Amino acid sequence: MRQEAAAAELYVDETLRIWKNHLEPEGGAPAGSKRISVVTGIHGDELEGQYVAFELARRIQQQPELLQGVVDIYPSVNPLGVSVIQRSVPQFDLDMNRIFPGNEEGDMVEHLAKAVVDDIAGSDLVFDIHASNIFLTEIPQIRINELTAKELVPLARQANVDFVWVHAAATVLENTLAFSLNSIGTPTLVVEMGVGMRVTREYGEQLVDGIMNLMCSLGIWAGEAPAVREPVVSTDGKVCFVNADNAGIFLPTVDHGAYLHKGDELGVIADCSTGTVKQVLSSQVDGLLFTLREYPVVYPGSLVARILEETPAGSVGQALGCLEEE
């Protein structure tokens, strides 16, 4: 059922509405039932979440009798941006994910942000889905503020992503939707996957499996829980950045998401005018290739890849153990 989550008056006698797809059992959700919210489209040029919104609703509607709780899907929190494929809110030139939790008495975008937070608040779990930009592609991953790692890492491990990256608190922006919701006790996982302005169905289906697995854990879905993969979990931030030294066309020679050894070739930078290779790019560490250049044109300094450096055996488990004991 489509419901209005937020609305604001525009300048030309029109109303901007943010909709959600509200799914609940026939006859209504039982008292005490759980609720999961899936949010995407905060950035108008990040479209990977659109497929997740579609596929999750499609699966639920195929077997509505298995739904035991509430699923709220917000497919386009920045509908104006999505309509013109623009990251920010058009006309206001504001990044919506920098003004949460919003202000009811503020301008239109602040008013909408406050209404969105109020509508989502109280969910038992929230997925805030983002994509990369047009230049880089990311494997499905969840990024977590270290201040909320104790609560969120165990949930992220059930979400069928490849990588869970715990960030230092100092690097987290406090005006994001996820920070605002986590601050009021609504657990929120930030997903980054794919590439800007595109839909990667493989990644979308992978994440939907993870969402439905967590729905089973929460008692929202009575169907069989999908099998999920065990992600790599990084709590120490050891990431190797690979940058271009020359201008040209980047041609990758490795699969995205591959495990690399030090010295493995990542790709080459080609000079199309002369038919020569200007630079061969190699991994400087052993580790997981979780970011890879998608847009082929590069200049000196352009980011080509990010590799999660392999840590000593047992370090991830020990780090999680410390988090659980705090």
XYZ file of C-alpha atoms in Angstrom:
326
model
C 0.000 0.000 0.000
C 1.452 3.344 -0.990
C 1.440 5.869 1.859
C 2.664 9.427 2.184
C 5.741 9.662 4.401
C 6.412 13.389 3.999
C 5.143 16.350 2.001
C 5.956 20.005 1.367
C 4.353 22.713 -0.716
C 6.191 23.848 -3.841
C 6.186 27.309 -5.416
C 3.721 26.607 -8.223
C 0.669 25.367 -6.339
C 2.009 21.808 -6.297
C 3.010 19.460 -3.487
C 6.204 17.430 -3.292
C 5.443 14.079 -1.702
C 7.780 11.365 -0.463
C 6.057 8.008 -0.639
C 6.639 4.695 1.040
C 5.405 1.234 0.140
C 3.836 -0.001 3.387
C 3.531 -3.782 3.547
C 1.856 -5.588 6.434
C -0.058 -8.846 6.964
C -3.619 -9.088 5.726
C -5.842 -7.838 8.522
C -3.069 -5.684 9.972
C 0.141 -6.279 11.860
C -0.261 -8.143 15.179
C 0.441 -6.209 18.361
C 4.134 -6.211 19.155
C 5.185 -7.198 15.647
C 8.518 -5.976 14.318
C 9.136 -3.388 11.598
C 11.950 -3.062 9.084
C 12.474 0.010 6.893
C 14.420 0.123 3.626
C 15.442 3.602 2.499
C 17.021 4.659 -0.782
C 17.124 7.549 -3.225
C 18.542 10.130 -0.797
C 21.050 10.907 -3.547
C 19.302 11.232 -6.880
C 22.156 9.771 -8.934
C 22.392 6.583 -6.834
C 19.971 4.121 -8.395
C 21.131 0.728 -7.089
C 18.549 0.880 -4.298
C 15.716 1.261 -6.795
C 16.098 -2.364 -7.802
C 16.224 -3.445 -4.150
C 12.947 -1.602 -3.499
C 11.337 -3.332 -6.472
C 12.673 -6.828 -5.824
C 11.951 -6.838 -2.080
C 8.340 -5.755 -2.608
C 7.935 -8.261 -5.451
C 9.089 -11.179 -3.319
C 6.864 -10.224 -0.392
C 3.818 -9.775 -2.619
C 4.378 -13.220 -4.155
C 3.794 -14.848 -0.751
C 1.922 -12.309 1.384
C 0.763 -15.003 3.804
C 4.358 -15.315 5.089
C 4.562 -11.679 6.186
C 4.335 -11.472 9.988
C 5.382 -7.875 10.579
C 5.746 -4.527 8.835
C 8.027 -3.658 5.922
C 8.253 0.003 4.897
C 10.102 0.706 1.641
C 11.085 4.313 0.835
C 12.223 4.094 -2.805
C 12.919 7.774 -3.430
C 13.594 10.104 -0.504
C 14.891 12.727 -2.959
C 12.347 12.340 -5.790
C 13.326 15.577 -7.529
C 16.964 14.473 -7.631
C 16.069 11.016 -8.940
C 13.926 12.533 -11.681
C 16.878 14.514 -13.092
C 19.671 12.123 -11.964
C 21.196 14.737 -9.664
C 22.868 13.904 -6.349
C 21.572 16.953 -4.497
C 18.050 18.369 -4.252
C 17.489 20.438 -7.417
C 17.130 24.223 -7.037
C 18.331 24.064 -3.441
C 21.716 22.531 -4.333
C 21.650 20.737 -0.975
C 22.961 17.272 -0.224
C 19.971 15.859 1.641
C 22.211 13.469 3.558
C 23.925 16.410 5.219
C 20.876 18.039 6.835
C 19.318 15.268 8.945
C 17.600 15.128 11.391
C 16.064 18.179 9.742
C 13.935 20.951 11.139
C 10.156 21.170 10.983
C 10.375 24.977 10.892
C 13.259 25.071 8.394
C 13.238 25.368 4.620
C 11.517 22.801 2.419
C 14.344 20.254 2.420
C 14.901 20.527 6.183
C 11.161 20.128 6.731
C 11.090 16.993 4.574
C 14.160 15.567 6.308
C 12.503 15.965 9.723
C 9.308 14.302 8.490
C 11.284 11.375 7.030
C 13.164 10.813 10.302
C 9.917 10.947 12.272
C 8.285 8.448 9.933
C 11.162 5.941 10.088
C 11.880 6.329 13.824
C 10.954 3.324 15.903
C 11.798 0.746 13.239
C 13.516 -2.344 14.606
C 16.043 -2.156 11.770
C 16.721 0.265 8.897
C 18.719 -0.231 5.699
C 19.994 3.061 4.232
C 21.077 2.092 0.704
C 23.578 4.078 -1.348
C 25.648 3.547 -4.487
C 29.041 4.813 -5.491
C 29.572 7.644 -7.980
C 29.942 7.187 -11.750
C 33.714 6.779 -11.436
C 34.005 3.872 -8.991
C 32.143 0.654 -8.331
C 31.903 -0.910 -4.878
C 31.269 -4.497 -3.828
C 28.210 -4.794 -1.537
C 29.365 -3.495 1.820
C 28.054 -2.034 5.056
C 29.780 0.901 6.737
C 29.391 1.385 10.474
C 30.384 4.084 12.955
C 32.605 2.515 15.619
C 30.352 4.051 18.288
C 27.513 1.743 17.185
C 29.633 -1.245 16.157
C 28.729 -3.382 19.174
C 25.054 -3.366 18.171
C 25.317 -3.163 14.397
C 28.177 -5.498 13.417
C 26.246 -8.656 14.408
C 23.319 -7.472 12.268
C 25.582 -6.568 9.355
C 27.072 -10.055 9.379
C 23.611 -11.429 8.546
C 22.990 -9.015 5.638
C 24.722 -11.047 2.885
C 27.264 -8.356 2.021
C 30.893 -9.033 1.148
C 32.502 -6.494 3.433
C 31.715 -4.711 6.711
C 33.832 -1.608 7.257
C 33.847 -0.089 10.742
C 34.810 3.591 10.520
C 36.435 5.697 13.194
C 33.914 8.035 14.829
C 35.938 11.078 13.740
C 35.264 10.290 10.063
C 31.476 10.034 10.397
C 29.270 12.970 9.439
C 26.683 13.695 12.099
C 24.022 15.059 9.734
C 23.414 11.828 7.837
C 20.199 9.857 8.063
C 21.986 6.865 9.586
C 23.716 8.885 12.320
C 20.470 10.676 13.175
C 18.486 7.446 13.430
C 21.163 5.575 15.374
C 21.350 8.517 17.765
C 17.695 8.066 18.721
C 17.931 4.306 19.116
C 16.734 3.208 15.672
C 19.441 0.763 14.435
C 20.480 1.699 10.905
C 22.879 -0.032 8.525
C 24.462 1.997 5.707
C 24.898 -0.031 2.512
C 27.254 1.041 -0.289
C 27.268 -0.999 -3.495
C 27.531 -0.787 -7.238
C 28.092 2.330 -9.291
C 26.322 5.655 -9.804
C 23.508 6.060 -12.356
C 23.291 2.295 -12.910
C 21.500 -0.770 -11.561
C 23.520 -3.913 -10.832
C 20.880 -6.611 -10.499
C 23.324 -9.161 -9.088
C 24.165 -6.865 -6.175
C 20.530 -5.936 -5.626
C 19.433 -9.562 -5.404
C 22.316 -10.329 -3.060
C 21.222 -7.560 -0.694
C 17.543 -8.538 -0.856
C 18.546 -12.030 0.283
C 20.301 -10.412 3.234
C 17.327 -8.205 4.088
C 14.992 -11.200 4.010
C 17.399 -13.189 6.179
C 17.217 -10.457 8.800
C 13.443 -10.286 8.394
C 13.389 -13.975 9.333
C 15.620 -13.316 12.362
C 13.289 -10.531 13.512
C 10.173 -12.631 13.018
C 8.877 -10.452 10.183
C 9.026 -13.193 7.540
C 7.878 -16.779 8.138
C 9.488 -18.175 5.001
C 12.786 -19.999 4.755
C 15.759 -17.771 5.456
C 18.039 -17.363 2.415
C 21.601 -18.601 2.712
C 23.976 -15.698 3.328
C 27.715 -15.295 2.998
C 30.103 -14.450 5.814
C 31.548 -10.980 5.178
C 35.063 -9.770 5.713
C 34.942 -7.447 8.730
C 37.491 -4.654 9.061
C 37.880 -2.775 12.328
C 41.404 -1.449 11.880
C 40.990 0.626 8.705
C 44.018 -0.776 6.884
C 43.110 0.221 3.343
C 45.558 0.552 0.437
C 44.724 3.241 -2.144
C 45.903 2.811 -5.738
C 46.085 6.010 -7.804
C 47.014 6.743 -11.400
C 50.306 8.450 -12.139
C 49.451 9.137 -15.785
C 46.507 10.322 -17.858
C 44.851 7.871 -20.200
C 42.275 5.072 -20.330
C 42.217 2.595 -17.451
C 41.716 -1.009 -18.575
C 41.247 -3.406 -15.630
C 42.749 -6.883 -15.807
C 41.290 -8.243 -12.568
C 37.769 -9.057 -11.387
C 36.138 -6.717 -8.926
C 35.914 -8.302 -5.479
C 38.929 -10.542 -6.074
C 41.471 -11.417 -3.410
C 44.839 -10.066 -4.524
C 48.418 -10.847 -3.646
C 51.121 -8.224 -3.476
C 52.389 -7.597 -7.004
C 49.235 -8.811 -8.772
C 48.345 -6.665 -11.759
C 45.192 -4.536 -11.436
C 45.155 -3.081 -14.925
C 46.917 -0.743 -17.282
C 46.615 2.879 -18.318
C 46.605 3.010 -22.108
C 47.517 5.858 -24.433
C 44.952 5.512 -27.217
C 46.733 7.982 -29.489
C 49.925 5.942 -29.649
C 48.787 2.415 -28.859
C 51.137 2.169 -25.907
C 50.792 1.321 -22.219
C 51.731 4.290 -20.048
C 51.452 2.554 -16.681
C 50.906 -0.919 -15.249
C 49.065 -0.770 -11.909
C 49.723 -3.455 -9.305
C 48.580 -4.244 -5.777
C 51.028 -3.236 -3.088
C 49.464 -5.546 -0.482
C 47.672 -8.844 -0.010
C 43.967 -8.205 0.395
C 40.402 -7.759 -0.880
C 39.744 -5.500 -3.868
C 36.561 -3.743 -2.746
C 36.654 -0.609 -4.921
C 37.557 -0.549 -8.621
C 37.578 2.218 -11.223
C 34.459 2.068 -13.417
C 34.828 5.235 -15.497
C 37.854 4.578 -17.734
C 39.252 8.094 -18.215
C 41.920 8.856 -15.608
C 44.324 11.673 -14.789
C 47.334 11.825 -12.483
C 46.010 11.234 -8.973
C 42.727 9.581 -10.039
C 41.647 6.842 -7.629
C 41.747 3.472 -9.378
C 41.269 0.959 -6.571
C 40.964 0.418 -2.837
C 42.211 -2.801 -1.276
C 41.464 -3.982 2.248
C 44.850 -5.111 3.468
C 44.980 -8.576 4.982
C 45.436 -8.446 8.745
C 47.104 -11.063 10.942
C 45.053 -14.226 11.433
C 42.517 -13.867 14.208
C 42.649 -10.076 14.391
C 39.088 -9.628 13.103
C 37.655 -12.118 15.548
C 39.601 -10.582 18.409
C 38.375 -7.104 17.483
C 34.766 -8.253 17.427
C 35.246 -9.998 20.728
C 36.406 -6.725 22.268
C 33.359 -4.968 20.851
C 31.054 -7.548 22.392
C 32.646 -7.182 25.797
C 32.390 -3.402 26.038
